[in-house]
Coordinates of C-alpha atoms and ligand atoms in Angstrom, one line a residue:
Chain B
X208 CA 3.9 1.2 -2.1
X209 CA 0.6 2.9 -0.8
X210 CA 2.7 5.6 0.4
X211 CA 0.6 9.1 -0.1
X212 CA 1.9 12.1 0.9
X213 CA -0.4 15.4 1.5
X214 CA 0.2 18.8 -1.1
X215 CA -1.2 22.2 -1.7
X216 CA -3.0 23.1 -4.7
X217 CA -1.7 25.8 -6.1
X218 CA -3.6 25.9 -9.8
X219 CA -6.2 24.4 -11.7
X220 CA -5.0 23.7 -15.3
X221 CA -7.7 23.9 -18.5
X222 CA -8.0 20.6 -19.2
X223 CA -9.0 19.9 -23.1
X224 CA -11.9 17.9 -23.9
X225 CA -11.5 14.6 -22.6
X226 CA -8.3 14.6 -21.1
X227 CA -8.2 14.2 -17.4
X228 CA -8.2 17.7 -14.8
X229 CA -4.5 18.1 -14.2
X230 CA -3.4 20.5 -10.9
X231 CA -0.3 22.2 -9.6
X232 CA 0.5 21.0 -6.7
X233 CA 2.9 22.0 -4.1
X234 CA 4.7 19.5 -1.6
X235 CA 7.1 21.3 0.9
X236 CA 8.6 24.2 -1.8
X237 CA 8.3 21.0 -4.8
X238 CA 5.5 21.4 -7.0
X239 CA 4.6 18.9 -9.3
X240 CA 2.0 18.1 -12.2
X241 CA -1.0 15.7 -10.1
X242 CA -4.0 14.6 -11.9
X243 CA -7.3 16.0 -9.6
X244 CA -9.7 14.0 -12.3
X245 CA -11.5 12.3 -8.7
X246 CA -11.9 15.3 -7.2
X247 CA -14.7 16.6 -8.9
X248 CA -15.0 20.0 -6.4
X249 CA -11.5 20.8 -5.8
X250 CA -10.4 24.4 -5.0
X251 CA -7.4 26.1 -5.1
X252 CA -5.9 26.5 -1.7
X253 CA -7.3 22.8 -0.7
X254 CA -4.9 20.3 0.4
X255 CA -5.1 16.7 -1.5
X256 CA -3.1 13.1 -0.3
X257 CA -1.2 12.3 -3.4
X258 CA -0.4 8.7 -4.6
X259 CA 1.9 7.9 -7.8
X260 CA 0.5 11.0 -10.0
X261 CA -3.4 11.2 -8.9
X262 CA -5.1 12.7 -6.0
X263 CA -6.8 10.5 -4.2
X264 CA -9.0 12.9 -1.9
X265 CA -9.3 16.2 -0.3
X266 CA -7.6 16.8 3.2
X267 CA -10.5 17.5 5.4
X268 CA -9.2 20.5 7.7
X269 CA -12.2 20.5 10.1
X270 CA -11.5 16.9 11.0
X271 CA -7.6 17.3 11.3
X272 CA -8.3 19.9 13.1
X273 CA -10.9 17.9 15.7
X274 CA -8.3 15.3 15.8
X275 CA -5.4 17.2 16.9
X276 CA -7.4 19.2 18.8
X277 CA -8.6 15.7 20.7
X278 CA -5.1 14.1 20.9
X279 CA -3.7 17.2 22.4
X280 CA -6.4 16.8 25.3
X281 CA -5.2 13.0 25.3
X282 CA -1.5 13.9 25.6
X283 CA -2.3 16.6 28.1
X284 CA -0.5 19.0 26.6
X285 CA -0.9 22.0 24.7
Chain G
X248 CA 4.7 20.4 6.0
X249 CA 1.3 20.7 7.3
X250 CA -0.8 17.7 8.2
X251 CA 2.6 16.1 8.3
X252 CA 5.0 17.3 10.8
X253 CA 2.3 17.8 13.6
X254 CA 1.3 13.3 13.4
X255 CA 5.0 12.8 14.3
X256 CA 5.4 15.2 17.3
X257 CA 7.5 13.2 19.9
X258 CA 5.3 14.9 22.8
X259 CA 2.6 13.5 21.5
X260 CA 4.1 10.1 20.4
X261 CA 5.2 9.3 23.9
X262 CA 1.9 11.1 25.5
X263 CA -0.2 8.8 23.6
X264 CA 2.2 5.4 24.1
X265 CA 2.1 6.0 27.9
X266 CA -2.1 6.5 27.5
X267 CA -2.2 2.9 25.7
X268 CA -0.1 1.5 28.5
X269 CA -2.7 2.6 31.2
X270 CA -5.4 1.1 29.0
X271 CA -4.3 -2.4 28.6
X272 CA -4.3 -4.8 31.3
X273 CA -4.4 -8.1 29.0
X274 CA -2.4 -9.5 26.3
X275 CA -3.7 -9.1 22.9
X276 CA -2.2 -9.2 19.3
X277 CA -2.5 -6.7 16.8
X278 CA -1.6 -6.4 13.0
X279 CA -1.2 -3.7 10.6
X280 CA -1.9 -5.0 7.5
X281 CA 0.0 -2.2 5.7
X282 CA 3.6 -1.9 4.6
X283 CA 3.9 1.6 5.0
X284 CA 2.4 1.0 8.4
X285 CA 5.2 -1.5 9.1
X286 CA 7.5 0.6 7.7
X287 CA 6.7 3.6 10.4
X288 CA 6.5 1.0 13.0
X289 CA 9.9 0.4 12.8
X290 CA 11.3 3.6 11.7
X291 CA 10.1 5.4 14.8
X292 CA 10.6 2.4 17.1
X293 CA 7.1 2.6 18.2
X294 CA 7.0 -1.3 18.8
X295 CA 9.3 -0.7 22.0
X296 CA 7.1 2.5 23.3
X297 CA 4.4 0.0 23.4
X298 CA 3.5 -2.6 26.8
X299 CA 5.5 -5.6 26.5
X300 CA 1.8 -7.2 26.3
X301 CA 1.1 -6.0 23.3
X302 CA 2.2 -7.7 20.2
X303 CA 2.0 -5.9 16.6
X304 CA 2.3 -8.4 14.0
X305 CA 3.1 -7.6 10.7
X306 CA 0.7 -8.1 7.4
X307 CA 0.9 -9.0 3.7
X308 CA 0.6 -5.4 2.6
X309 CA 3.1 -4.8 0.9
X310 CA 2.5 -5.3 -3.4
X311 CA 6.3 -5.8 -4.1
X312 CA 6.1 -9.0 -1.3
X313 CA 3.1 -10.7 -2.4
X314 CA 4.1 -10.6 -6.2
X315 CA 4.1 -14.2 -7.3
X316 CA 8.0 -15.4 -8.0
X317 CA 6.3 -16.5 -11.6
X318 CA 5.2 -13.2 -12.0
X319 CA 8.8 -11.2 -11.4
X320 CA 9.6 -14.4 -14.1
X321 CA 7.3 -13.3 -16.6
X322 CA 8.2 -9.8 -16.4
X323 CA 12.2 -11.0 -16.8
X324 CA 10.6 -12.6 -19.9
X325 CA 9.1 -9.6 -21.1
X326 CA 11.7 -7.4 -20.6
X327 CA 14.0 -10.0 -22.4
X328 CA 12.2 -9.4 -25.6
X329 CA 14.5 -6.8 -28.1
X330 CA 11.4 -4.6 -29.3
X331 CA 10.1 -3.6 -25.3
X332 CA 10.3 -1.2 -23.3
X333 CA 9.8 -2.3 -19.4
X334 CA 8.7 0.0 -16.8
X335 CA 7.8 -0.5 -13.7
X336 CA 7.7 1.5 -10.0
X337 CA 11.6 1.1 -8.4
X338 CA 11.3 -1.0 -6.1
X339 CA 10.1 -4.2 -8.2
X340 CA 13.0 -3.7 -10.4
X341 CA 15.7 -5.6 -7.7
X342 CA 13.2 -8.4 -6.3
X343 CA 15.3 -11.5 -7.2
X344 CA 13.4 -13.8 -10.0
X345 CA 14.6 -17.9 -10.2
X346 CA 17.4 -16.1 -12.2
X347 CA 18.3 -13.0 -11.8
X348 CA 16.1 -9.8 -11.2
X349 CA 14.7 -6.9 -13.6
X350 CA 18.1 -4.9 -13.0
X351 CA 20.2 -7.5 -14.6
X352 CA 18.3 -7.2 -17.2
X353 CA 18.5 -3.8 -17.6
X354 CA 22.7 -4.5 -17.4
X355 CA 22.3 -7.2 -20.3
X356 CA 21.5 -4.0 -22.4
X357 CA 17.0 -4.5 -21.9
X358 CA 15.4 -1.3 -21.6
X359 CA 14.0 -1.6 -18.2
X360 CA 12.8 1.9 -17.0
X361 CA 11.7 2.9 -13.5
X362 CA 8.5 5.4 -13.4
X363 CA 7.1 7.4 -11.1
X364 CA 2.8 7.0 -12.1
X365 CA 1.1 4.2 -14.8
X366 CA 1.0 7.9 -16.9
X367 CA 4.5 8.1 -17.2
X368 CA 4.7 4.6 -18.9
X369 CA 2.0 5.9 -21.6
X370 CA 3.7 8.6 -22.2
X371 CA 7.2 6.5 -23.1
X372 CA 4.4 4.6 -25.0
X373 CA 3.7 7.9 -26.9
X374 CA 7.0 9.3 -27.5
X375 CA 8.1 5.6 -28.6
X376 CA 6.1 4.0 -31.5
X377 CA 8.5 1.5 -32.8
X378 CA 8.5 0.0 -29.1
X379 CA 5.7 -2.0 -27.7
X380 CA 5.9 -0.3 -24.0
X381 CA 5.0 -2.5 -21.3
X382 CA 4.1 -1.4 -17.6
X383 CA 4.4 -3.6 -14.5
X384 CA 0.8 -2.9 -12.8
X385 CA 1.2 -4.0 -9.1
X386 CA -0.5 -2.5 -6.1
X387 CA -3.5 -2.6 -3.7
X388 CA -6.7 -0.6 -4.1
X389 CA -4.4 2.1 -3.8
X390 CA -2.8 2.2 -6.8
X391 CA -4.8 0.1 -8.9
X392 CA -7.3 3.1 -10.6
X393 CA -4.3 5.5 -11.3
X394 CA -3.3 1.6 -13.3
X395 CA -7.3 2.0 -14.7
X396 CA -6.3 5.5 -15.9
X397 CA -3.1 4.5 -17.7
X398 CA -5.1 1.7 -19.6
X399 CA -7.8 4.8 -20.5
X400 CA -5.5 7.5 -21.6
X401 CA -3.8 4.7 -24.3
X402 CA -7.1 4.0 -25.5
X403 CA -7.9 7.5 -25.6
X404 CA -4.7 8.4 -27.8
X405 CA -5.4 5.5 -29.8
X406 CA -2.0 3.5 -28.6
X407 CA -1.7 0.2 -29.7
X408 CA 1.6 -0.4 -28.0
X409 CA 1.0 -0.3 -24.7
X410 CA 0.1 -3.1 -22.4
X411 CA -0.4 -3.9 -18.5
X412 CA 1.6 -7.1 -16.4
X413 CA -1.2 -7.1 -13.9
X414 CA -0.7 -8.5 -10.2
X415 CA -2.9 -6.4 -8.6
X416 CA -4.3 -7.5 -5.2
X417 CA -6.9 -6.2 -2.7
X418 CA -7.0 -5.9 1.0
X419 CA -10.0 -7.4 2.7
X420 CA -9.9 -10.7 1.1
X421 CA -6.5 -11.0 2.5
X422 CA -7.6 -10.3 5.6
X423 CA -10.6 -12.8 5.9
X424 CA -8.0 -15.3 4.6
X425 CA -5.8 -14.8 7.7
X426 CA -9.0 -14.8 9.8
X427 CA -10.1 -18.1 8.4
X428 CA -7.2 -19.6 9.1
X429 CA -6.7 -22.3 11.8
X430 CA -3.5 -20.7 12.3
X431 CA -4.4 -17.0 13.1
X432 CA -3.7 -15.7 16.5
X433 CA -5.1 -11.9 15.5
X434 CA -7.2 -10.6 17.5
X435 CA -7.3 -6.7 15.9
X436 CA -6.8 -5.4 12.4
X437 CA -5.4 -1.6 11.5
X438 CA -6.9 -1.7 8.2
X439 CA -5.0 0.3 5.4
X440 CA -5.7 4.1 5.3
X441 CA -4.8 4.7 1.9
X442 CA -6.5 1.2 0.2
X443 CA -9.4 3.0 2.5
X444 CA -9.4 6.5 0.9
X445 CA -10.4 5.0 -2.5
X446 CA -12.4 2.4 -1.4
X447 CA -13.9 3.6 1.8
X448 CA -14.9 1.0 4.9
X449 CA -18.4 -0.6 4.6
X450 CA -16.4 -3.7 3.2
X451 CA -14.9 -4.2 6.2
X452 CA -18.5 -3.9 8.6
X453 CA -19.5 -7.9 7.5
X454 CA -16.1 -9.0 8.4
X455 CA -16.0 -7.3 12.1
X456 CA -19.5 -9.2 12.4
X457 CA -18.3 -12.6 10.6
X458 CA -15.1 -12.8 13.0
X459 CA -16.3 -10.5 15.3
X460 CA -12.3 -8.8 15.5
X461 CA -12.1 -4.5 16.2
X462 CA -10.9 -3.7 12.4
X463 CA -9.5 0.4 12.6
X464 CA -8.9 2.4 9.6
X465 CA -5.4 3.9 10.4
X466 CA -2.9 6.3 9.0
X467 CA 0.6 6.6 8.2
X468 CA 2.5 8.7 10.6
X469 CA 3.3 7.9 14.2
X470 CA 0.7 9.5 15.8
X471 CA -2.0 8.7 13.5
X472 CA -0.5 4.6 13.8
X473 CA -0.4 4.6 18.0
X474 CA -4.1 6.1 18.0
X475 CA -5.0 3.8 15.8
X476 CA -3.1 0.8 18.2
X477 CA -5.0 2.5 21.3
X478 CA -9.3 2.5 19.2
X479 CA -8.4 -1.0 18.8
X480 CA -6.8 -2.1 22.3
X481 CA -10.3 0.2 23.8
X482 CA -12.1 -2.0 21.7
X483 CA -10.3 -5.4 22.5
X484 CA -10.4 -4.4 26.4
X485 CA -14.0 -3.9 26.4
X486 CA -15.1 -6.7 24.4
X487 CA -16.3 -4.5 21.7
X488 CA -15.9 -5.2 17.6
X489 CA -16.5 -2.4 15.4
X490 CA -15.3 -0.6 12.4
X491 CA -13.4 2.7 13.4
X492 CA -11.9 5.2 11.9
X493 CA -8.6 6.8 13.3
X494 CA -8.0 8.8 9.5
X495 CA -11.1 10.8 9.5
X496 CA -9.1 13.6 8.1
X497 CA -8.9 11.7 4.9
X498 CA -11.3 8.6 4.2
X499 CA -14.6 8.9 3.9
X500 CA -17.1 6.2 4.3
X501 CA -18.0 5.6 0.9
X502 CA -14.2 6.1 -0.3
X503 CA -13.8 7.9 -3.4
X504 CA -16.4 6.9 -5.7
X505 CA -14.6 8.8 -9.1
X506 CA -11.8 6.3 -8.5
X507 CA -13.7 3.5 -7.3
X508 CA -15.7 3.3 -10.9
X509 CA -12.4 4.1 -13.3
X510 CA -11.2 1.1 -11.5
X511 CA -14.4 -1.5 -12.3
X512 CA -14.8 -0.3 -15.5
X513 CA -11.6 -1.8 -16.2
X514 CA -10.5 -4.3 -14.1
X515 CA -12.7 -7.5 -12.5
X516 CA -12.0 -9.4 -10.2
X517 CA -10.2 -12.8 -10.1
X518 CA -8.4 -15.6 -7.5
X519 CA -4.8 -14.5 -7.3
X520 CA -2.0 -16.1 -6.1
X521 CA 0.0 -14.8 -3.1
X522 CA 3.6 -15.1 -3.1
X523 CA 4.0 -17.1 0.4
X524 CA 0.6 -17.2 1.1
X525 CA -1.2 -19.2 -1.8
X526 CA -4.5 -18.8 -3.9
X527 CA -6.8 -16.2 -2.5
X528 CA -10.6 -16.8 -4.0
X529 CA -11.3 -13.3 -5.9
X530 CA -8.4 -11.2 -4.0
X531 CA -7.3 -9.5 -7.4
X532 CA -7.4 -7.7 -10.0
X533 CA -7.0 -8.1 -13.8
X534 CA -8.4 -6.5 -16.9
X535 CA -11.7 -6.9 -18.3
X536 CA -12.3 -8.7 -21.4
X537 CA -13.1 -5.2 -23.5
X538 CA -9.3 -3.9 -22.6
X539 CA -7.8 -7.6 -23.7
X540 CA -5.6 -5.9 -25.9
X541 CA -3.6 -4.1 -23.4
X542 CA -3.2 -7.8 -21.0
X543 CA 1.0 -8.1 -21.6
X544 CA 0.9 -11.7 -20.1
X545 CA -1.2 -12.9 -23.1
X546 CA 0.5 -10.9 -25.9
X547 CA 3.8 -12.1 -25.3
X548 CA 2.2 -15.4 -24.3
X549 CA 4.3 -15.7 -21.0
X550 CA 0.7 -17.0 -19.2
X551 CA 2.5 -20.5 -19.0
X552 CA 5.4 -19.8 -17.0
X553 CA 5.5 -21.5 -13.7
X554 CA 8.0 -21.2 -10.9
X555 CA 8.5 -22.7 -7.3
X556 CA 9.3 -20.7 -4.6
X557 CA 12.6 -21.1 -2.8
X558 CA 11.9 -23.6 0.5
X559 CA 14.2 -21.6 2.6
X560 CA 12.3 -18.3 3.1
X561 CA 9.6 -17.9 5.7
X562 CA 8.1 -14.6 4.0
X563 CA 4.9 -16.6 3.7
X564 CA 5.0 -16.4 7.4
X565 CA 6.2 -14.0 7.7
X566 CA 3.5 -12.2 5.9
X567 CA 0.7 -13.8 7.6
X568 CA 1.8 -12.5 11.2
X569 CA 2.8 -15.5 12.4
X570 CA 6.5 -15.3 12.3
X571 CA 8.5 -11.7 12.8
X572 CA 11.5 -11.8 10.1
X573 CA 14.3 -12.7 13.4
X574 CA 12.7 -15.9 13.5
X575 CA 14.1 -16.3 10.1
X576 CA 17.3 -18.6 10.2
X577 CA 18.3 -16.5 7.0
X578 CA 17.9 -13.3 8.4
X579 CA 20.9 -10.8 8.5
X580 CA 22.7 -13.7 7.8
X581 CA 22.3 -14.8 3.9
X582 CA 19.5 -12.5 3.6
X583 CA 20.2 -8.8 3.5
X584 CA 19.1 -5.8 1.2
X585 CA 22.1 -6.0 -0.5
X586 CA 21.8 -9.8 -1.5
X587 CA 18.0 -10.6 -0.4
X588 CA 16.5 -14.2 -0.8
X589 CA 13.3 -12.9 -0.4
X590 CA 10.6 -10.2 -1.5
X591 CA 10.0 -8.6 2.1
X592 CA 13.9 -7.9 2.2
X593 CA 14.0 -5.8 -1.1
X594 CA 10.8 -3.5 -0.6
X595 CA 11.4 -0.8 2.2
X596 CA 8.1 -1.8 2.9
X597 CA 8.8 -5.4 3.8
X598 CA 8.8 -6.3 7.3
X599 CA 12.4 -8.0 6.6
X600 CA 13.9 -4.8 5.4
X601 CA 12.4 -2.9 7.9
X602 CA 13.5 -4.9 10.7
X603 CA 17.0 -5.5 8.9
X604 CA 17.3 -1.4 9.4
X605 CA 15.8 -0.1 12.0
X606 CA 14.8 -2.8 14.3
X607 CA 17.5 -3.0 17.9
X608 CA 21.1 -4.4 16.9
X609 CA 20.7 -6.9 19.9
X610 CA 17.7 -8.9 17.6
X611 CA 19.9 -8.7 14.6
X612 CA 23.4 -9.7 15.8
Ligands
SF4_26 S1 14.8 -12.7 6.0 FE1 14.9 -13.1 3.8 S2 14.7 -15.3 3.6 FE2 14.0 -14.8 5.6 S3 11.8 -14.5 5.4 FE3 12.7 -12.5 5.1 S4 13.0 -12.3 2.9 FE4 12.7 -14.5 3.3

């Protein structure tokens, strides 16, 4: 039920006044309508973790990066 | 996909389970209060990777579970009446009521619709004026400001025939209630990663001090959930109690605070009733008085029903970690996806279901 999955943003849609800022998002090759409205900064390019229609926040790369990077040292392996 | 396939890399799985081995030399039990978690627990058979001394006990977190049987009974109700349209996300749709469930309904000739988001309900809502469109809101922190947003949009397009069934229900009140009880043998929470990316962790920092238990913030794929299982065995072995966080690559601190405020500025919060569990003080969520109008339970007046639970089902156990669904006499036996008895045997997040498919044929037979 709290299942979020992670997506590509591929566009920013003009959003008319008052309506919530709606994205194009792709997931693995299928791209779907997501409102971005909590994301105030969001960039094309910039991965988001999706959850029934909204995205909830910006997949930090630096961080996912770090982590992989640290459980890779754990694991001993490259 | 990226930021996907490289958190269940089976290197790095069994890399990681063999560094937890090393690191515990006592006994200490663990729960993920997620059903997702419990899901990918199962799925990947990360339970049997793990020291026979550890034992990962399973939480209320999964929405379809907790859902009051009265609730599922009001919804049948609603979805009973000639001029609505029900909607509601899939997996509620087969959770056995007293009677029968949402799907029987739907084959009686109700118009019981499954949806993808809240927004797809407002736009049946939209497209259907005659109808008075009804959407089941369930859900943790998680999903309840995308159900915020559904209930702004109507308002916004001026819709006077849309409404919410609310059982929303939030996380750490559930877990101070398993804390508080006599009754709780865990010693370590994986907190939700997802409730967590909208809401952030500083809630958690005055339980970790009240009960003084390692609480870790924890994601959804194998790897993310065995790191998580080793910050809170480190913390366990060396009598430390903190608030980590294994899912830095998504939650921040403070959460999201966009969502965090859609969310209060409709809903407040109220005691709810957990199915198995009981009455948790202020461990939900239902509309504020300024969105009355869009509160289903008290425009189609269903706010009386009442309905017991079968005696026969341990989900409340279950759900509070302390009994695993084997224990369960009905398990496998008169309880199965296909005819369940219970909630945590419909939702693919309940530990029943979960355990009924992926967990070793020896426990089921
Ligand atoms: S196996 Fe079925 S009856 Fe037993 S606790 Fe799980 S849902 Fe309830």
């Amino acid at each position: 039920m709290c299942l979020a999955v992670p997506g590509k943003v591929l566009s920013l849609e003009e959003a008319p006044e008052g309506e919530p800022k709606m994205a194009r998002v792709d997931f693995a090759g299928v791209v779907k309508n997501i409102c971005v409205d909590w994301l105030p900064d969001i960039q094309v390019g910039e991965y988001v973790i999706v959850h029934v229609g909204f995205a909830l926040n910006k997949i930090d790369e630096k961080e996912a990066l770090e982590t992989l990077q640290l459980l890779r040292e754990m694991g001993d392996i490259n | 996909m990226k930021y996907l396939d490289e958190y269940r890399d089976a290197r790095l799985v069994k890399a990681y389970a063999e560094k937890i081995r090393q690191l515990t030399t006592d006994s200490w039990i663990i729960m993920e209060i997620c059903g997702g978690q419990t899901h990918s627990i199962l799925k990947y058979g990360l339970e049997e990777l793990l020291p026979e001394r550890l034992n990962i006990v399973h939480g209320p977190g999964c929405p379809v579970c907790v859902t009051p049987l009265e609730m599922i009974d009001k919804a049948i109700s609603i979805a009973q009446t000639p001029e609505v349209i029900f909607s509601s996300f899939g997996d509620m749709l087969r959770v056995p009521g007293s009677t029968y469930d949402l799907l029987s309904v739907k084959a009686m000739g109700g118009d019981v619709r499954m949806v993808y988001s809240p927004m797809d309900a407002v736009k049946i809502a939209e497209a259907n004026p005659d109808k008075k469109v009804v959407f089941f809101a369930i859900g943790f922190e998680t999903t309840a400001p995308a159900n915020a947003m559904a209930v702004l949009d109507a308002q916004r397009k001026g819709l006077e025939n849309f409404s919410l069934l609310c059982s929303q229900v939030l996380v750490p009140p559930a877990i101070e209630a398993i804390l508080s009880s006599p009754h709780s043998r865990v010693q370590g929470f994986l907190a939700a990663g997802h409730v967590c990316t909208v809401m952030g962790f500083e809630e958690y920092l005055p339980l970790v001090e009240k009960y003084q238990v390692p609480i870790v913030v924890t994601g959804f794929e194998p790897v993310d959930i065995l790191e998580g299982i080793y910050l809170t065995v480190k913390q366990l072995e060396e009598g430390r109690h903190e608030v980590e966080n294994q899912y830095r690559r998504v939650v921040r601190r403070e959460g999201n605070p966009a969502a965090k405020s859609v969310m209060f500025e409709v809903f407040r919060t109220v005691d709810r009733n957990w199915r198995g569990i009981g009455t948790i003080p202020q461990s939900g969520l239902s509309l504020k008085e300024k969105y009355a109008q869009f509160d289903a339970e008290a425009l189609f007046n269903v706010e009386k029903i009442l309905t017991e639970e079968s005696r026969e089902c341990i989900a409340g156990e279950v759900l509070q970690g302390l009994k695993k669904p084997v224990d369960c006499p009905l398990f496998a036996k008169s309880c199965t996806p296909e005819h369940p008895v219970g909630a945590p045997m419909v939702s693919s997040e309940g530990a029943c279901s979960a355990y009924f498919r992926y967990h070793k044929r020896s426990d089921v037979a």
